[in-house]
Coordinates of C-alpha atoms in Angstrom, one line a residue:
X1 CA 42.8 40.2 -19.0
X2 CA 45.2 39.1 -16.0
X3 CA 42.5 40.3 -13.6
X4 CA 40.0 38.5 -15.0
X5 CA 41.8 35.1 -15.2
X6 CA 42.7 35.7 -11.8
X7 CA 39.1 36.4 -10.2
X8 CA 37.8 33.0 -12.0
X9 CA 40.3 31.0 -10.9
X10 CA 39.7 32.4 -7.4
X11 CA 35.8 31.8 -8.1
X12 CA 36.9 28.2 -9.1
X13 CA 39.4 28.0 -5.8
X14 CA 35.8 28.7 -3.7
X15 CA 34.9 24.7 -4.9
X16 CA 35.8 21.5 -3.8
X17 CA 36.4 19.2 -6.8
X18 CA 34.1 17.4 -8.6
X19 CA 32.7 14.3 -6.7
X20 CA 32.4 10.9 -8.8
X21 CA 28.8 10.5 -11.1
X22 CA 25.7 9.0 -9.3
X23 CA 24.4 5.5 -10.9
X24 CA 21.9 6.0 -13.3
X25 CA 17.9 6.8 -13.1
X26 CA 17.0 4.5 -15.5
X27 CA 18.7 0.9 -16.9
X28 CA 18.1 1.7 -20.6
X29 CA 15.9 4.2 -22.7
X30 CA 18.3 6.9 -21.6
X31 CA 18.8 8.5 -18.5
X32 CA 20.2 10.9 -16.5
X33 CA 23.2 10.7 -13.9
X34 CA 24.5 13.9 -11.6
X35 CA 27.6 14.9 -10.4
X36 CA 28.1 17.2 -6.6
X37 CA 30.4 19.8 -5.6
X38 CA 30.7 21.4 -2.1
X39 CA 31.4 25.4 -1.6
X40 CA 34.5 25.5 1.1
X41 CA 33.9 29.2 1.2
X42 CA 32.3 30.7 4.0
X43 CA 30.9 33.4 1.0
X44 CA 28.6 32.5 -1.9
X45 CA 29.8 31.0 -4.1
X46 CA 29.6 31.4 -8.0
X47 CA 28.1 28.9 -10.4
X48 CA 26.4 25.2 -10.1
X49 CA 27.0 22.7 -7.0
X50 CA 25.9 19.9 -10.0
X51 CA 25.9 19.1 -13.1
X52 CA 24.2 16.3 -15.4
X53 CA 24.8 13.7 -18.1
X54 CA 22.8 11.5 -19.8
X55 CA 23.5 7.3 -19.8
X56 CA 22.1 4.2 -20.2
X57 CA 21.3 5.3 -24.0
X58 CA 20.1 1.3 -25.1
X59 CA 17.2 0.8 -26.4
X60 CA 14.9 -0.3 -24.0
X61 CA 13.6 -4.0 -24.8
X62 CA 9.8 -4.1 -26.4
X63 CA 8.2 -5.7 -23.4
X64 CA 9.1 -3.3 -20.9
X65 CA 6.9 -0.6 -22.0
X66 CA 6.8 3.4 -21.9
X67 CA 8.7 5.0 -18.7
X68 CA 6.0 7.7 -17.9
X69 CA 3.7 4.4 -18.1
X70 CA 5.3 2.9 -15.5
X71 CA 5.6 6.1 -13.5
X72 CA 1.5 6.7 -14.2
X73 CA 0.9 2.4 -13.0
X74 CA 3.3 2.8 -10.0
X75 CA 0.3 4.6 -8.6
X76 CA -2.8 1.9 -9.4
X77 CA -2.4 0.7 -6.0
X78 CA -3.1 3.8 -3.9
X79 CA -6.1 5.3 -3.1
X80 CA -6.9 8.2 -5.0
X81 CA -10.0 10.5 -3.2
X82 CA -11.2 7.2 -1.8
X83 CA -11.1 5.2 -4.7
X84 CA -8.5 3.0 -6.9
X85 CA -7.8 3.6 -10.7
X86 CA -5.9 2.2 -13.2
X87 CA -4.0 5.3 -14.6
X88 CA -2.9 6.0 -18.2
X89 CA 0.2 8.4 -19.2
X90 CA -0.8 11.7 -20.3
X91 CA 1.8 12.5 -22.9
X92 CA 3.0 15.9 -24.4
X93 CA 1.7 18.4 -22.4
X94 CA 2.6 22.1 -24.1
X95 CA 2.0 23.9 -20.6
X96 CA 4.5 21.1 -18.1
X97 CA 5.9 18.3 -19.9
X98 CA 7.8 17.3 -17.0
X99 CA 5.6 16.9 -14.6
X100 CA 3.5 13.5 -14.0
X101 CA -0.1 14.0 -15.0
X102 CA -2.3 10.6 -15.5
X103 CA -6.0 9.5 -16.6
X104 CA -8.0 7.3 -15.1
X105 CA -8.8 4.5 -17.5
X106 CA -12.5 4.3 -18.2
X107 CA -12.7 8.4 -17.5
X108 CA -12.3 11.6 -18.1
X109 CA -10.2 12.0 -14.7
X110 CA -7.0 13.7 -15.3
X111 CA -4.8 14.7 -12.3
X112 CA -1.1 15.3 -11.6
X113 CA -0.2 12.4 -9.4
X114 CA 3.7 14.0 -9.3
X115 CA 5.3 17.5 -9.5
X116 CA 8.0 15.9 -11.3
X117 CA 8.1 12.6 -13.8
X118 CA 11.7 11.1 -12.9
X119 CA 14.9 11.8 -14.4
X120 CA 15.0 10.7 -18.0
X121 CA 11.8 10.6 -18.9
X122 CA 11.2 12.0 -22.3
X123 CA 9.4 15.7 -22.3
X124 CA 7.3 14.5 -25.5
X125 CA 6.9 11.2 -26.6
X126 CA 8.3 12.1 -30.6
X127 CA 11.9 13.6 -29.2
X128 CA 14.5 12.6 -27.4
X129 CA 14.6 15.8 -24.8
X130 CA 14.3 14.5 -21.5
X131 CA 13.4 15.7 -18.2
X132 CA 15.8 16.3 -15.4
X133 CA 14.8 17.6 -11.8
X134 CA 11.6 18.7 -13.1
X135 CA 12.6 20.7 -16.4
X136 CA 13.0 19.7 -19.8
X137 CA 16.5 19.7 -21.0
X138 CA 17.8 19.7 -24.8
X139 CA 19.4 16.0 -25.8
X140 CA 20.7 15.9 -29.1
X141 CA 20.9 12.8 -31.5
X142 CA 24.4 12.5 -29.9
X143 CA 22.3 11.6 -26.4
X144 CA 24.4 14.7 -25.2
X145 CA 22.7 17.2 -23.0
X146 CA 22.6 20.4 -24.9
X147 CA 23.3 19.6 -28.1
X148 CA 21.1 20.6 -31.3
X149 CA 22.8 17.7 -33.5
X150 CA 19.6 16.1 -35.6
X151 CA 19.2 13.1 -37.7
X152 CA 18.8 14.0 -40.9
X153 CA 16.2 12.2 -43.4
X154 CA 17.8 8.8 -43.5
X155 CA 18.0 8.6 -39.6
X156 CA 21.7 9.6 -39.8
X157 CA 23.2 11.6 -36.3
X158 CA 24.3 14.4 -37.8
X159 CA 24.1 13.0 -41.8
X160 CA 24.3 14.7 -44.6
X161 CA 21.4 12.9 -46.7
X162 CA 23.5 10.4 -48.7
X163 CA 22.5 7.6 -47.3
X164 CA 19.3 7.3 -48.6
X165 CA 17.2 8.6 -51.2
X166 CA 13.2 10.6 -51.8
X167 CA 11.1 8.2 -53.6
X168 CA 7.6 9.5 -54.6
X169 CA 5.2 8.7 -57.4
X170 CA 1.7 8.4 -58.2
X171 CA 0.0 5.3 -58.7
X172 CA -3.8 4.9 -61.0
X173 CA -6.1 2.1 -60.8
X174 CA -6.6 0.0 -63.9
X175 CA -9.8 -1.8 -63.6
X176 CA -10.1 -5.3 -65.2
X177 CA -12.8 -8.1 -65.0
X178 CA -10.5 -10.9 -63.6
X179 CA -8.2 -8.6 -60.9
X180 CA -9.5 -8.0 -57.3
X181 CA -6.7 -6.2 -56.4
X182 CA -3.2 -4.7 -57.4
X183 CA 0.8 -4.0 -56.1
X184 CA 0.6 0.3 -55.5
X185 CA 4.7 0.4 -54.6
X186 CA 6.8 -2.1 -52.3
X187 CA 9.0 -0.1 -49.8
X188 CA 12.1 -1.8 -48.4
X189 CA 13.3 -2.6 -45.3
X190 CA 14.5 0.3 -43.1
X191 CA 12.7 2.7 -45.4
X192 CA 11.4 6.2 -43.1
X193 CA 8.7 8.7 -43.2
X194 CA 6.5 6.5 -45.2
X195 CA 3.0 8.8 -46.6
X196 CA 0.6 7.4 -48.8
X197 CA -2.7 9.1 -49.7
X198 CA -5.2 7.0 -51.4
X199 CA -8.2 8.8 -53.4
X200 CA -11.5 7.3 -54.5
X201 CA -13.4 4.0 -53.4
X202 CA -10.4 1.5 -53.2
X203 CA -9.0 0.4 -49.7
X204 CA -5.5 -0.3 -49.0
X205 CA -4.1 -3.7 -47.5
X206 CA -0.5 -4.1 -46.2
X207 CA 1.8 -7.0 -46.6
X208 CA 4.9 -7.7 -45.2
X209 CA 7.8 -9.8 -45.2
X210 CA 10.6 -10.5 -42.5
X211 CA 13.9 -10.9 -43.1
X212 CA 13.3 -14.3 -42.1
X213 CA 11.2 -15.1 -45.0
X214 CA 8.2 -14.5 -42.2
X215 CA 5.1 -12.9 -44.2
X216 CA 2.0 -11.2 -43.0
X217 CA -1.3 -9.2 -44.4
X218 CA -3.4 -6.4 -42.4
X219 CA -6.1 -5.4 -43.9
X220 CA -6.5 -1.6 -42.4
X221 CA -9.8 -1.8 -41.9
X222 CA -10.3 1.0 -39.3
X223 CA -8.1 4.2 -38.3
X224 CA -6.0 3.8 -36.0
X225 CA -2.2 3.2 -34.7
X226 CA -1.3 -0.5 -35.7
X227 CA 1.9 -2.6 -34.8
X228 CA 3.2 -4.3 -37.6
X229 CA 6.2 -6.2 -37.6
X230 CA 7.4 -3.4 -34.6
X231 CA 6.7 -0.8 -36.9
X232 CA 4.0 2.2 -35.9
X233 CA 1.2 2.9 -38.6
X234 CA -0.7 5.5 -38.5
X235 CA -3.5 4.9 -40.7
X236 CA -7.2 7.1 -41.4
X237 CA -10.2 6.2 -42.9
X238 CA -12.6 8.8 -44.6
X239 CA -15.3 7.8 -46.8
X240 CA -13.6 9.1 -50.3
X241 CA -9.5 8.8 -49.4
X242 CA -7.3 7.0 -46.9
X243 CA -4.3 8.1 -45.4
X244 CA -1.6 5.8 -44.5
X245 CA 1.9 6.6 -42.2
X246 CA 4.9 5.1 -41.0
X247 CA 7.5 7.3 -39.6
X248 CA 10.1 3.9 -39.7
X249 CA 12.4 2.8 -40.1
X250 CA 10.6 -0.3 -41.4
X251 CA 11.8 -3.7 -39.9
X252 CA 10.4 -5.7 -42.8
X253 CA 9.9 -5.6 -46.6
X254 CA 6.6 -3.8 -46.7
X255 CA 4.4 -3.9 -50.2
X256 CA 1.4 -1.4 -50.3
X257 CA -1.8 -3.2 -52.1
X258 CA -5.1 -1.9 -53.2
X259 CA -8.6 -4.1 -52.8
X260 CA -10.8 -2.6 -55.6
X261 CA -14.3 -2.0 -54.4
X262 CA -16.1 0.2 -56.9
X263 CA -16.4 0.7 -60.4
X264 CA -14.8 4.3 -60.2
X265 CA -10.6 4.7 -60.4
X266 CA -8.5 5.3 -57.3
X267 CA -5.2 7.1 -57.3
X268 CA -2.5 6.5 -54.7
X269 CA 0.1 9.5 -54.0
X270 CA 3.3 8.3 -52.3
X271 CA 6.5 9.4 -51.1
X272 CA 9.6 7.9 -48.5
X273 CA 13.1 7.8 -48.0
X274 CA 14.8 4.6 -48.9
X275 CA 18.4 3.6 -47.8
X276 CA 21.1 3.2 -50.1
X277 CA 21.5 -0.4 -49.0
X278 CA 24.1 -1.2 -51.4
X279 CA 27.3 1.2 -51.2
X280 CA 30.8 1.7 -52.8
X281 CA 33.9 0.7 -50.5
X282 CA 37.4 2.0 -50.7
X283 CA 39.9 -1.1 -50.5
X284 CA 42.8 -1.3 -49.2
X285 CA 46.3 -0.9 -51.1
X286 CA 47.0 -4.3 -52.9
X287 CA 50.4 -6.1 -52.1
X288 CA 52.8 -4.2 -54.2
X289 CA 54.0 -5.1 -57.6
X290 CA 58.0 -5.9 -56.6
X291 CA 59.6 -6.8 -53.9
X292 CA 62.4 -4.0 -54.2
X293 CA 63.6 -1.5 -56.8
X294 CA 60.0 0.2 -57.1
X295 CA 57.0 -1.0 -57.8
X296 CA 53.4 0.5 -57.3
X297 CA 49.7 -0.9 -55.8
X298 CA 46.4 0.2 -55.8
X299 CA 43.5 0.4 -54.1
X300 CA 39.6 -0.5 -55.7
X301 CA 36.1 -0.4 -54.6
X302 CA 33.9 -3.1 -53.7
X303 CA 29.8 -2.9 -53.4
X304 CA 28.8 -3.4 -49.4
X305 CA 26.2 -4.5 -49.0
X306 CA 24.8 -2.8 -45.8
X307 CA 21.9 -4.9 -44.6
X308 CA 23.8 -8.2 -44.9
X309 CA 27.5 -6.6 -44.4
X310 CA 29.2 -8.7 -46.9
X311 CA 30.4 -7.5 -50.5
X312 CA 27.6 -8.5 -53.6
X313 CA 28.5 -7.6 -57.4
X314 CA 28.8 -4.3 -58.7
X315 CA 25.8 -4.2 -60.7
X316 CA 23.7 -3.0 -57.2
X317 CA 25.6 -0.3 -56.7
X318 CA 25.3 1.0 -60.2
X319 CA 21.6 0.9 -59.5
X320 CA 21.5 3.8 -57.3
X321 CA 22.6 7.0 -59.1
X322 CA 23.5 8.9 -55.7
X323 CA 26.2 6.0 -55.6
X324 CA 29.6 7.7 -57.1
X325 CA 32.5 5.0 -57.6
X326 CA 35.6 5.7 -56.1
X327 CA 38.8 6.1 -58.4
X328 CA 41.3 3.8 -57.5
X329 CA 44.5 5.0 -56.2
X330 CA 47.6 4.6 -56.9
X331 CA 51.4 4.8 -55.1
X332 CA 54.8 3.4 -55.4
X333 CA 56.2 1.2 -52.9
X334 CA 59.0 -0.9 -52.3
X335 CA 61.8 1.4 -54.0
X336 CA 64.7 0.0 -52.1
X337 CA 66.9 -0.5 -54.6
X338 CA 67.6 -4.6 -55.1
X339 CA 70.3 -6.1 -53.4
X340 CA 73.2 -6.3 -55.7
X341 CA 73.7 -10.3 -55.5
X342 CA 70.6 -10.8 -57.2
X343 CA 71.3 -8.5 -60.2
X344 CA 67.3 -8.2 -61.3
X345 CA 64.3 -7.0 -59.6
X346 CA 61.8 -9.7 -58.4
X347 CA 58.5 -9.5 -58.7
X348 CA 56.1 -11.0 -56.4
X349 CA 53.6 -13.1 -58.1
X350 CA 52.2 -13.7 -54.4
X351 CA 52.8 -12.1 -50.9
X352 CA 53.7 -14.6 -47.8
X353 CA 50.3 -13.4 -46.5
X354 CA 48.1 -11.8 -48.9
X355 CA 48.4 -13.7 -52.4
X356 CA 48.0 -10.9 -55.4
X357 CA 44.5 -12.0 -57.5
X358 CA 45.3 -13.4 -60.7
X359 CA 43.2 -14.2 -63.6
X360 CA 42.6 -17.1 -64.6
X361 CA 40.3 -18.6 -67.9
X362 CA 38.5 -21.7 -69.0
X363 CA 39.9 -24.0 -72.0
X364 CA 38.9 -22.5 -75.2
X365 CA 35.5 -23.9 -76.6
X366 CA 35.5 -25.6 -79.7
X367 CA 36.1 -23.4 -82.9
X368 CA 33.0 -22.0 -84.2
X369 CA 33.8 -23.1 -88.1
X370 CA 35.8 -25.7 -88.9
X371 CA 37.1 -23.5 -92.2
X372 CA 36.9 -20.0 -93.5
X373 CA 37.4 -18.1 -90.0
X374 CA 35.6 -18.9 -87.1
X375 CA 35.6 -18.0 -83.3
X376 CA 36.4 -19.3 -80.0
X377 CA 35.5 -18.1 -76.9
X378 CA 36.3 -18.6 -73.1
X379 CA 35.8 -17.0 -69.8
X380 CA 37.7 -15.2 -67.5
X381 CA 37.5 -15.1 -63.7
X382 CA 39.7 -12.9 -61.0
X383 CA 40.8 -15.5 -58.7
X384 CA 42.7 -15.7 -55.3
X385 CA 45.1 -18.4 -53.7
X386 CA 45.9 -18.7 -50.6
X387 CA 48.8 -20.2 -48.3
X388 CA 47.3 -23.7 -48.8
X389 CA 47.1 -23.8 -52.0
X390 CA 43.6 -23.2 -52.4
X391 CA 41.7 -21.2 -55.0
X392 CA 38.5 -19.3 -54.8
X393 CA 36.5 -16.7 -57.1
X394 CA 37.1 -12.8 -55.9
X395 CA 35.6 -9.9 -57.1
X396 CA 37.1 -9.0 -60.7
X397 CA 38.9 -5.2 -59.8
X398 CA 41.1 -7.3 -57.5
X399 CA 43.0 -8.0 -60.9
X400 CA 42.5 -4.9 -62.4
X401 CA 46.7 -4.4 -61.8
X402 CA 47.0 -7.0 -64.4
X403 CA 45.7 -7.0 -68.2
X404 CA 42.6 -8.6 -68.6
X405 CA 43.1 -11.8 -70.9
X406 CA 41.4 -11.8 -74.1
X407 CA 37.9 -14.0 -73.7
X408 CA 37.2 -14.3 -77.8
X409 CA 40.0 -15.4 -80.5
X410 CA 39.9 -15.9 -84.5
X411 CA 40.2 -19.8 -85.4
X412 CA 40.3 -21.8 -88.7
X413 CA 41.7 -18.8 -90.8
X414 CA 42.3 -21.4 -93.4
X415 CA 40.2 -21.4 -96.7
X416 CA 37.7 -24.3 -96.7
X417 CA 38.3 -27.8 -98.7
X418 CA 37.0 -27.7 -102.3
X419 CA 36.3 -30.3 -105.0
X420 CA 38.5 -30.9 -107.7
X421 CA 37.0 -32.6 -110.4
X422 CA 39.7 -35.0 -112.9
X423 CA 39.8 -35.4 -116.6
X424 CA 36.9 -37.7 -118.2
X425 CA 37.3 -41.3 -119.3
X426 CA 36.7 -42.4 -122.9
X427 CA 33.2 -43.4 -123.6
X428 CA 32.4 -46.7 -122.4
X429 CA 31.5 -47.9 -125.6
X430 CA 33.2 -47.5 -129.5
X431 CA 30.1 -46.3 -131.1
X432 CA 26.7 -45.0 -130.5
X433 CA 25.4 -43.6 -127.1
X434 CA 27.5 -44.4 -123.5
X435 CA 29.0 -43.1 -121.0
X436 CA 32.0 -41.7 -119.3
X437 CA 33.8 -41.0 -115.7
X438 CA 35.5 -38.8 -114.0
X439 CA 37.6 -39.0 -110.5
X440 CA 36.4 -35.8 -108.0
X441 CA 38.4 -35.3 -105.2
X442 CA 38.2 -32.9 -102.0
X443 CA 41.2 -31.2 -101.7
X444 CA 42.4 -29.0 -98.4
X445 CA 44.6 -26.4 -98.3
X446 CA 47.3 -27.8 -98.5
X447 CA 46.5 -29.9 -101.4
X448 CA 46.0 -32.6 -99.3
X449 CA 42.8 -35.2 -100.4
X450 CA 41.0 -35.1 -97.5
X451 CA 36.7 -35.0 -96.3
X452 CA 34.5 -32.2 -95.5
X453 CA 33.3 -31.0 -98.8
X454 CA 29.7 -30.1 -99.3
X455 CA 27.7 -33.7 -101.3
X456 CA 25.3 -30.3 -102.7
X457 CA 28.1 -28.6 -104.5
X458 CA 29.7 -32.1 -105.4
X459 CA 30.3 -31.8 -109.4
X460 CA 29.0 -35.0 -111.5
X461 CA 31.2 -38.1 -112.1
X462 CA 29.6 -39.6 -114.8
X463 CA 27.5 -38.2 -118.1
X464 CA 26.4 -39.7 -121.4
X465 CA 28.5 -39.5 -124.4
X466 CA 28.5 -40.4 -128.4
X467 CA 30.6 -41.8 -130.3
X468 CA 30.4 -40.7 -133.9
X469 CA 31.0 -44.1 -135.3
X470 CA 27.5 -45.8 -136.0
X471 CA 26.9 -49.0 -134.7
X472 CA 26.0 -51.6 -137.1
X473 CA 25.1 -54.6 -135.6
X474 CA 22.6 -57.5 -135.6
X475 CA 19.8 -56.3 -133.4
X476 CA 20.0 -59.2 -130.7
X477 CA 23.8 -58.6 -129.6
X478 CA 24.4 -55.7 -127.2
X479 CA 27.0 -52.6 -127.7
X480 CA 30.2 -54.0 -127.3
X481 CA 32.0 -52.8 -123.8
X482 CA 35.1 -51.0 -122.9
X483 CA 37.3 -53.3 -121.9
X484 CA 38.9 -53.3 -118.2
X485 CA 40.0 -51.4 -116.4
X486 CA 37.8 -48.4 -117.1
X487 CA 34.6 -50.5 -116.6
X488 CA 35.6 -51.7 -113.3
X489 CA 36.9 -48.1 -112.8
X490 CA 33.6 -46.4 -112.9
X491 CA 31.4 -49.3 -111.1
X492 CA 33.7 -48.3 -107.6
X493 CA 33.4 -45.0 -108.1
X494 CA 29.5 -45.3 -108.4
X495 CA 30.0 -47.7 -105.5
X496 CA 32.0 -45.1 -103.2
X497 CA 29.0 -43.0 -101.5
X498 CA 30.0 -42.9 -98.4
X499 CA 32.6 -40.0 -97.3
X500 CA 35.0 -40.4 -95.2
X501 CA 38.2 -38.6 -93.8
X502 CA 40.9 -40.3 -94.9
X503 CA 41.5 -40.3 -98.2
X504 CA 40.3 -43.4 -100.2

């Protein structure tokens, strides 16, 4: 094994050292740079005077068009056999992808105007493989030269799949007198490898909207390849189904629509991959619970949302079931023991920097019975305060170190008020037929007189009564009264309608 090492380093001594990389062949869209060595050696020697890298790996901006394009139009003002063209790119050639073959636009001309395309160019227009001194070279998602990393579904270098997720489903025509047309599926924003099949008489119509608010229609009247909203459809016509792709991702909300046209039903099969735009985050730790002498913290999750990178409410990440919640952790911290002067262990209702959420709750609303048991009820909110003073709403785990406060409480336990009904009067008169009176009082609890009795369930104050003694008298004089006070008595209690709460 000695030898060996030895011969390669001499092999390696044969070499000058690396020189420094050359600028790039192309600005953006990926390209290639090189990299010289000289052989001192007046022998042979082993291995590769250069090497390659690729660079510039920006997205090239819309307007400047496809490289083997511009390679193809660099050649519209020389004669070719006499005679100018206007040459087209002649993509994906299975025999020499790398070199530069062209059409004539108009013709059926195709010739190779170059034995090589230049470095960078892409072999094939659906890859990232690029050409480099005239042969097609392996580039990875990674851009690295080489390398057989892939996106997986969701577009992720070198993903696992758990960033988006398969939608599919079948959609059926229902026919009605009064509908023209109906919503087949709407597909989000930066949604990939969109197919739709449509079978039967119906068409299909696109809409979009930006995330500006911006909103389009295309009707898909022909087959094709349309731009819509930058994004490449694919679409095909036949007279009894239509095919619609998008390999994405989408830069707009797209909705699929269907234009009835015949009196048979259409079915729509779909299926696409559709990010996870809403994902758990891990926290950080919370400031700790004490200040010395132990205390703990924990972390949380919050719901990201990806597409406007700020955090939303829980509930959309419960919507996607692929999305698993992160426990929250938990560890001590600060377990310095406290300094002996102060004799207890302080606890840090707010950091200097980071203030520790707190809840906080609304007055309690009015009881929900006045008597017999009733409820009140109040909400809670996780708030935050910060060095000024100033308090704003955060998301409610931030408190979750803290018992939640209670948001519903029993109120006016006490039994209700209930009348009490006194003993009767005499009979207004001394013989014959009359009447007589009674006091009825509501009476709380606490055998206090007081209002709020039911007037349905109030018992009677007055009623008629005999008197056993007949009545002999001349005709023309009337029964002969009580005297005062009971007939004064009874006309103020007759009197008394109204109720009121203080007692009377």
């Amino acid at each position: 094994s000695s030898r060996t090492a030895r011969s390669e380093e001499d092999q390696d001594s044969l070499w000058d050292a690396w020189g420094s990389w050359s600028e790039c062949s192309r600005t953006c869209g990926g390209g290639a740079s090189y990299s010289l060595r000289r052989c001192l050696s007046s022998k042979t020697c082993e291995g590769r005077n250069i090497r390659y890298r690729t660079c510039s790996n920006v997205d090239c901006p819309p307007e400047t068009g496809d490289f083997r394009a511009q390679q193809c139009s660099a050649h519209n003002d020389v004669k070719y056999q006499g005679q100018f063209y206007e040459w087209l790119p002649v993509s994906n050639d299975p025999d020499n992808p790398c070199s530069l073959k062209c059409q004539a636009r108009g013709t059926t001309l195709v010739v190779e105007l170059a034995p090589k395309v230049l470095d960078g160019t892409r072999c094939y227009t659906e890859s990232l493989d690029m050409c480099i001194s005239g042969l097609c070279q392996i580039v990875g998602c990674d851009h690295q030269l080489g390398s057989t990393v892939k996106e997986d579904n969701c577009g992720i270098c070198n993903g696992d799949g758990s960033t988006c997720r398969l939608v599919r489903g079948q959609y059926k025509s229902q026919l009605s007198a009064n509908k023209l047309d109906d919503t087949v599926v709407a597909i989000p924003y930066g949604s990939r490898q969109v197919r739709l099949v449509l079978k039967g008489p119906d068409h299909l119509y696109l809409e979009t909207k930006t995330l500006h608010g911006v909103k389009s229609e295309n009707s898909l009247s022909t087959t094709g390849f349309f731009l819509v909203e930058n994004s490449s459809i694919d679409f095909q016509k036949f007279p009894d189904k239509e095919i619609l792709r998008i390999s994405g991702p989408l830069t707009a909300d797209f909705t699929i629509k269907i234009h009835y046209a015949g009196a048979a039903d259409s079915s729509v099969q779909f299926i696409f991959y559709q990010p996870i735009i809403h994902r758990w985050r891990e926290t950080d730790f919370f400031p700790c619970s004490a200040s010395c002498g132990g205390g703990y913290q924990l972390t949380s999750a919050e719901c990201f949302d990806l597409r406007s990178n700020r955090v939303v409410a829980d509930q959309y990440c419960h919507y996607y079931p692929e999305n698993i919640k992160p426990k929250p952790k938990l560890q001590e911290c600060n377990l310095d023991p406290c300094p002996a002067s102060d004799g207890y262990k302080q606890i840090m209702p707010y950091d200097l920097y980071h203030p520790l959420p707190r809840w906080e709750s609304t007055p309690w609303t009015a009881c929900s019975s006045s008597c017999g048991g009733g409820i009140q009820s109040r909400s809670i909110s996780c708030v935050e305060e910060d060095i000024q003073g100033l308090i704003s709403p955060v998301e409610e785990w931030k408190c979750m170190y803290t018992p939640k406060m209670p948001i519903v409480q029993p109120c006016n336990v006490f039994d209700c008020p209930k009348w009490l009904a006194q003993e009767w009067s005499p009979c207004t008169v001394t013989c014959g037929q009359g009447l007589r009176y009674r006091v009825v009082l509501c009476i709380d609890h606490r055998g206090m007189h007081t209002g709020g009795c039911s007037p349905k369930t109030k018992p009677h104050i007055k009623e008629e009564c005999i008197v056993s003694t007949p009545c002999y008298k001349p005709k023309e004089k009337l029964p002969m009264e009580a005297k005062l006070p009971w007939y004064k008595q009874a006309q103020e209690l007759e009197e008394g309608t109204a109720i009121s709460e203080e007692p009377s």
